PDB file of C-alpha atoms in Angstrom:
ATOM      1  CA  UNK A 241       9.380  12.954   2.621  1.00  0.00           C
ATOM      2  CA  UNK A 242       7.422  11.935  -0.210  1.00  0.00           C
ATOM      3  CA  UNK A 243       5.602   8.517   0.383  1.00  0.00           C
ATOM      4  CA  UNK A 244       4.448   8.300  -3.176  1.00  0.00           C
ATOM      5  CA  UNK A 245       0.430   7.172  -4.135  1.00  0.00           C
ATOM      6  CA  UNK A 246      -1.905   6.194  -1.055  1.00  0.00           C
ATOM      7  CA  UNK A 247      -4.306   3.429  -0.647  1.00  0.00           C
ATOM      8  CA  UNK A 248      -5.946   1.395   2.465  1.00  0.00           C
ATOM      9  CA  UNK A 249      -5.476  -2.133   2.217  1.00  0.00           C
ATOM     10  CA  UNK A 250      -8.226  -4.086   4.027  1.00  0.00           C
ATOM     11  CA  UNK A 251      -8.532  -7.834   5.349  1.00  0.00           C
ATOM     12  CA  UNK A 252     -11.620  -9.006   4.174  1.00  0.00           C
ATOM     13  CA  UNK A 253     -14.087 -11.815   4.989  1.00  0.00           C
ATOM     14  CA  UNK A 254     -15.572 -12.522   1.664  1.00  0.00           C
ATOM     15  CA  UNK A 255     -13.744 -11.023  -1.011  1.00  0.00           C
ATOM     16  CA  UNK A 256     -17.039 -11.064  -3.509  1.00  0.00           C
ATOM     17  CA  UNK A 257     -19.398  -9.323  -0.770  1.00  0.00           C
ATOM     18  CA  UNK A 258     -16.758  -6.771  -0.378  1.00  0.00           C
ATOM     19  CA  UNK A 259     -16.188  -6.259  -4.190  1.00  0.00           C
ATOM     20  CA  UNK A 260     -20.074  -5.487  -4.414  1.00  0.00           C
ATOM     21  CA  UNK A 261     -20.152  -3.266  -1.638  1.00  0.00           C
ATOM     22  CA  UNK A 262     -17.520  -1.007  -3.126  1.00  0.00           C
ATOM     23  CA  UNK A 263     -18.913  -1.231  -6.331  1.00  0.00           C
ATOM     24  CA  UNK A 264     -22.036   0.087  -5.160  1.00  0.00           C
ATOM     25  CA  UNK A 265     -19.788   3.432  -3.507  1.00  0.00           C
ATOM     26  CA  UNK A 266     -18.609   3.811  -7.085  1.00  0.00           C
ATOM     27  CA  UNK A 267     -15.593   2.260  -7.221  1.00  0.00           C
ATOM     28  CA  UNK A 268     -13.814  -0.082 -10.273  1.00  0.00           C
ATOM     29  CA  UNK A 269     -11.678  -2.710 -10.268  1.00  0.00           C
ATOM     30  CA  UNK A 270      -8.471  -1.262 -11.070  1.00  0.00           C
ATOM     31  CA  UNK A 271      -6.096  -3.984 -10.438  1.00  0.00           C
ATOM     32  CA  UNK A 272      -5.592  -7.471  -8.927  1.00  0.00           C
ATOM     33  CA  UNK A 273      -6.836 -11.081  -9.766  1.00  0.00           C
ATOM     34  CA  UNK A 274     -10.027 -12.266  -7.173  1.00  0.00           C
ATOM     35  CA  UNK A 275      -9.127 -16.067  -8.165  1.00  0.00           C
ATOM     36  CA  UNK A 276      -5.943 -14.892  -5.979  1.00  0.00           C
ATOM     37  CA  UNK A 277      -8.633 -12.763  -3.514  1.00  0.00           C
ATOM     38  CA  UNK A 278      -7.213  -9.826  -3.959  1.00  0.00           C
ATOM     39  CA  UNK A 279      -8.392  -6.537  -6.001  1.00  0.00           C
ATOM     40  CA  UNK A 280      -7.186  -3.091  -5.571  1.00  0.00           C
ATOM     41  CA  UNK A 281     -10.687  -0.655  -6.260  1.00  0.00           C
ATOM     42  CA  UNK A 282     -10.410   2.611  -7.662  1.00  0.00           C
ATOM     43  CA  UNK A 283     -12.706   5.417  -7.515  1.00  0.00           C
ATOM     44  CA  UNK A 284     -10.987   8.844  -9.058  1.00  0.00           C
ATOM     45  CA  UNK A 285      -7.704   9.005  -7.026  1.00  0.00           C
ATOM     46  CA  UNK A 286      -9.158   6.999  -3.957  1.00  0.00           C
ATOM     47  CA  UNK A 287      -7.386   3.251  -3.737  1.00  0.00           C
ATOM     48  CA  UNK A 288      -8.796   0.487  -1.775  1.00  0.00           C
ATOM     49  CA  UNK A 289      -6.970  -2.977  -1.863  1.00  0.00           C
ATOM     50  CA  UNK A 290      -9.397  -5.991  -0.954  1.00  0.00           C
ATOM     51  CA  UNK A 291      -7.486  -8.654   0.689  1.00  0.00           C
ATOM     52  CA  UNK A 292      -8.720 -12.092   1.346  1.00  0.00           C
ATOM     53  CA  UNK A 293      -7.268 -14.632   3.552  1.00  0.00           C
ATOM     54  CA  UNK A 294      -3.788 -12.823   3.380  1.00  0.00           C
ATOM     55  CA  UNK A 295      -2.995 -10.957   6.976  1.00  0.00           C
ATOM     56  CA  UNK A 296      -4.971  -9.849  10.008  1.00  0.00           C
ATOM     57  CA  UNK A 297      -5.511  -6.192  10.272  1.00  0.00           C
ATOM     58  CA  UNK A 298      -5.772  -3.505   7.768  1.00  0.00           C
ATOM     59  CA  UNK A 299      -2.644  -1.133   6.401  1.00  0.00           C
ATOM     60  CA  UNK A 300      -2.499   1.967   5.411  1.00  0.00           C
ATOM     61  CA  UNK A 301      -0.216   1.520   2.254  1.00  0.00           C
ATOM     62  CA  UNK A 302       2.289   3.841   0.641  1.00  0.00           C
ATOM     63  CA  UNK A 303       3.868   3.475  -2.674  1.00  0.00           C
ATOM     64  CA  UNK A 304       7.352   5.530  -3.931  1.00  0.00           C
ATOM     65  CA  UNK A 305       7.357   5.848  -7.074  1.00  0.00           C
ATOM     66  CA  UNK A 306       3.508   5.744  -8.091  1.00  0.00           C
ATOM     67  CA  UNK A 307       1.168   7.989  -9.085  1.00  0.00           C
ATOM     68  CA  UNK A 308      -2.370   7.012  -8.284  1.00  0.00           C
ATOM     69  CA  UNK A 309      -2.411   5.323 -11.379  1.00  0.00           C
ATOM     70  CA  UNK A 310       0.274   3.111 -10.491  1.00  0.00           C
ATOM     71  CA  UNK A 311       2.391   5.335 -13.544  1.00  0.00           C
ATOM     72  CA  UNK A 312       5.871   5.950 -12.636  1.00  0.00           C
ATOM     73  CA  UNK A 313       7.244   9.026 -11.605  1.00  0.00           C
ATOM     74  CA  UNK A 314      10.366  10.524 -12.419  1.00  0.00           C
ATOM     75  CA  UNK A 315      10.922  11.860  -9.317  1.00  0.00           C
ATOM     76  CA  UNK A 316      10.193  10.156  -6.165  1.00  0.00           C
ATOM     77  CA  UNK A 317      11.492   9.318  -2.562  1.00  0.00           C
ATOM     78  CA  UNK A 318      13.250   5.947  -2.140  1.00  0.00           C
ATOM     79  CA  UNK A 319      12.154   3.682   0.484  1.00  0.00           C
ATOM     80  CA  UNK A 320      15.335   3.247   1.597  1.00  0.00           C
ATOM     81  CA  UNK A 321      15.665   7.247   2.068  1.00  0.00           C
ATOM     82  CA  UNK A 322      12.370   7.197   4.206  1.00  0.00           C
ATOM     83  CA  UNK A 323      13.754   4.704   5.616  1.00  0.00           C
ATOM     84  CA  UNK A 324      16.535   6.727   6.942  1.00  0.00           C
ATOM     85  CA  UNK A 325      14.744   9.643   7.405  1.00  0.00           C
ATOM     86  CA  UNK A 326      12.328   7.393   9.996  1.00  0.00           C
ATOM     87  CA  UNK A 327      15.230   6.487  11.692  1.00  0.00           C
ATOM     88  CA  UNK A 328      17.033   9.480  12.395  1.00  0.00           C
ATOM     89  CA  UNK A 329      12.933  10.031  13.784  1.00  0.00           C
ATOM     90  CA  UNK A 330      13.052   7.821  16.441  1.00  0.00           C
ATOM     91  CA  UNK A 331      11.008   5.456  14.274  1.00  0.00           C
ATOM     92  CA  UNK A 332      10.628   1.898  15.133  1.00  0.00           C
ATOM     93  CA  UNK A 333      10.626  -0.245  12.073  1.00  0.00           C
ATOM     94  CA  UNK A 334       9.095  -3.930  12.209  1.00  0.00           C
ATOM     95  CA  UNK A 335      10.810  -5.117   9.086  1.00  0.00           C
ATOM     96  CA  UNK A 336      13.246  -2.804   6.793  1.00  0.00           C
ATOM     97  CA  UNK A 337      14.827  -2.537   3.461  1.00  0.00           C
ATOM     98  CA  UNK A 338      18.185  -3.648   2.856  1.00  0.00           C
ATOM     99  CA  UNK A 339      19.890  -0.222   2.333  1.00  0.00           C
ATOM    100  CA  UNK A 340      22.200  -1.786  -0.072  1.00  0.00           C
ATOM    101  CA  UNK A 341      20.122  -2.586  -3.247  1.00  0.00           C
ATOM    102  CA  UNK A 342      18.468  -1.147  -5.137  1.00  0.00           C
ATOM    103  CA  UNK A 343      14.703  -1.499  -7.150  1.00  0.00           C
ATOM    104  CA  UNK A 344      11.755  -2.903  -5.244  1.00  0.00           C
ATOM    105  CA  UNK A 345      11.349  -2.771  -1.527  1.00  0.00           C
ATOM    106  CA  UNK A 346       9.398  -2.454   1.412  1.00  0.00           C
ATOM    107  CA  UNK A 347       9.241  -1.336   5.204  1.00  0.00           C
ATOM    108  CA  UNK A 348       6.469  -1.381   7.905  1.00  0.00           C
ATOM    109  CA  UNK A 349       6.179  -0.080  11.065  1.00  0.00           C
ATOM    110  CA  UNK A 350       3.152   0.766  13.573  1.00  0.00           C
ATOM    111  CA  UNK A 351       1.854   4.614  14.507  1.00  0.00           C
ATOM    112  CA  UNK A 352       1.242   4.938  18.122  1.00  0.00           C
ATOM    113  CA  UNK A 353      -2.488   3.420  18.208  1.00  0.00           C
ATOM    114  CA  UNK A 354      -1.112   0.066  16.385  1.00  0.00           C
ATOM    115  CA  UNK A 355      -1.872   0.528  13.205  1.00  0.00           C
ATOM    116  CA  UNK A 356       0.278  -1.063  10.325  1.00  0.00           C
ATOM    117  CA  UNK A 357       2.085   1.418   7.860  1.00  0.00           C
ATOM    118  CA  UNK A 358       3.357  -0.240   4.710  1.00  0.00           C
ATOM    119  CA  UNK A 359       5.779   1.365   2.663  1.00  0.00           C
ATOM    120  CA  UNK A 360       6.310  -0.854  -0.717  1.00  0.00           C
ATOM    121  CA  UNK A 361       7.911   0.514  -4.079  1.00  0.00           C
ATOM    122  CA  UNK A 362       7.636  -1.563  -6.909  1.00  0.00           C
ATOM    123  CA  UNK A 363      10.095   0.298  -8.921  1.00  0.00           C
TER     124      UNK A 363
END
């Protein structure tokens, strides 16, 4: 199962104190708009997505069809595939893909100790 490029995205109190902290571990804004309070950090292939104001708990995130440079890959794993493949798992999902479209589309689900797993392709 290939889950495509990985980041963690994290709910932040203050966007700006969090964008300074990273900063100072040597990461760069790679993406995002912090008018909107969000900004996805990048230090080599490490990803870090600062969220403000926008859900509860942090997600470990999962993108088909990225590289860590959010480049497209020729050859990736559809979320509707892992989406499958979970299934036939025993996997629980909270909210699913419809399996009959095609393009962008996401899936979470929890691991055992509660944390959110977000699979979203943007291709």
């Amino acid at each position: 199962m290939k889950l495509g490029a990985f980041s963690i995205s994290l709910s932040v109190k203050n966007i700006n104190a969090s964008k300074q902290f990273y900063e100072n571990l040597g990461f760069n804004v790679f993406a995002g708009e912090l008018e909107k309070n969000y900004l996805i950090m990048k230090n080599e292939d490490s990803l870090i997505g600062l969220f403000q104001g926008m859900f509860e708990n942090n997600i470990l995130t999962f993108n088909p069809g990225w590289d860590s440079n959010a480049n497209k890959l020729e050859k990736y794993d559809d979320v509707r595939k892992i989406q499958q493949q979970l299934k036939t798992k025993g996997v629980k999902l909270e909210s699913g893909a419809d399996e009959n479209t095609t393009g962008p589309a996401s899936i979470m689900f929890f691991d055992p100790d509660g944390n959110a797993i977000l699979i979203d392709q943007h291709v």
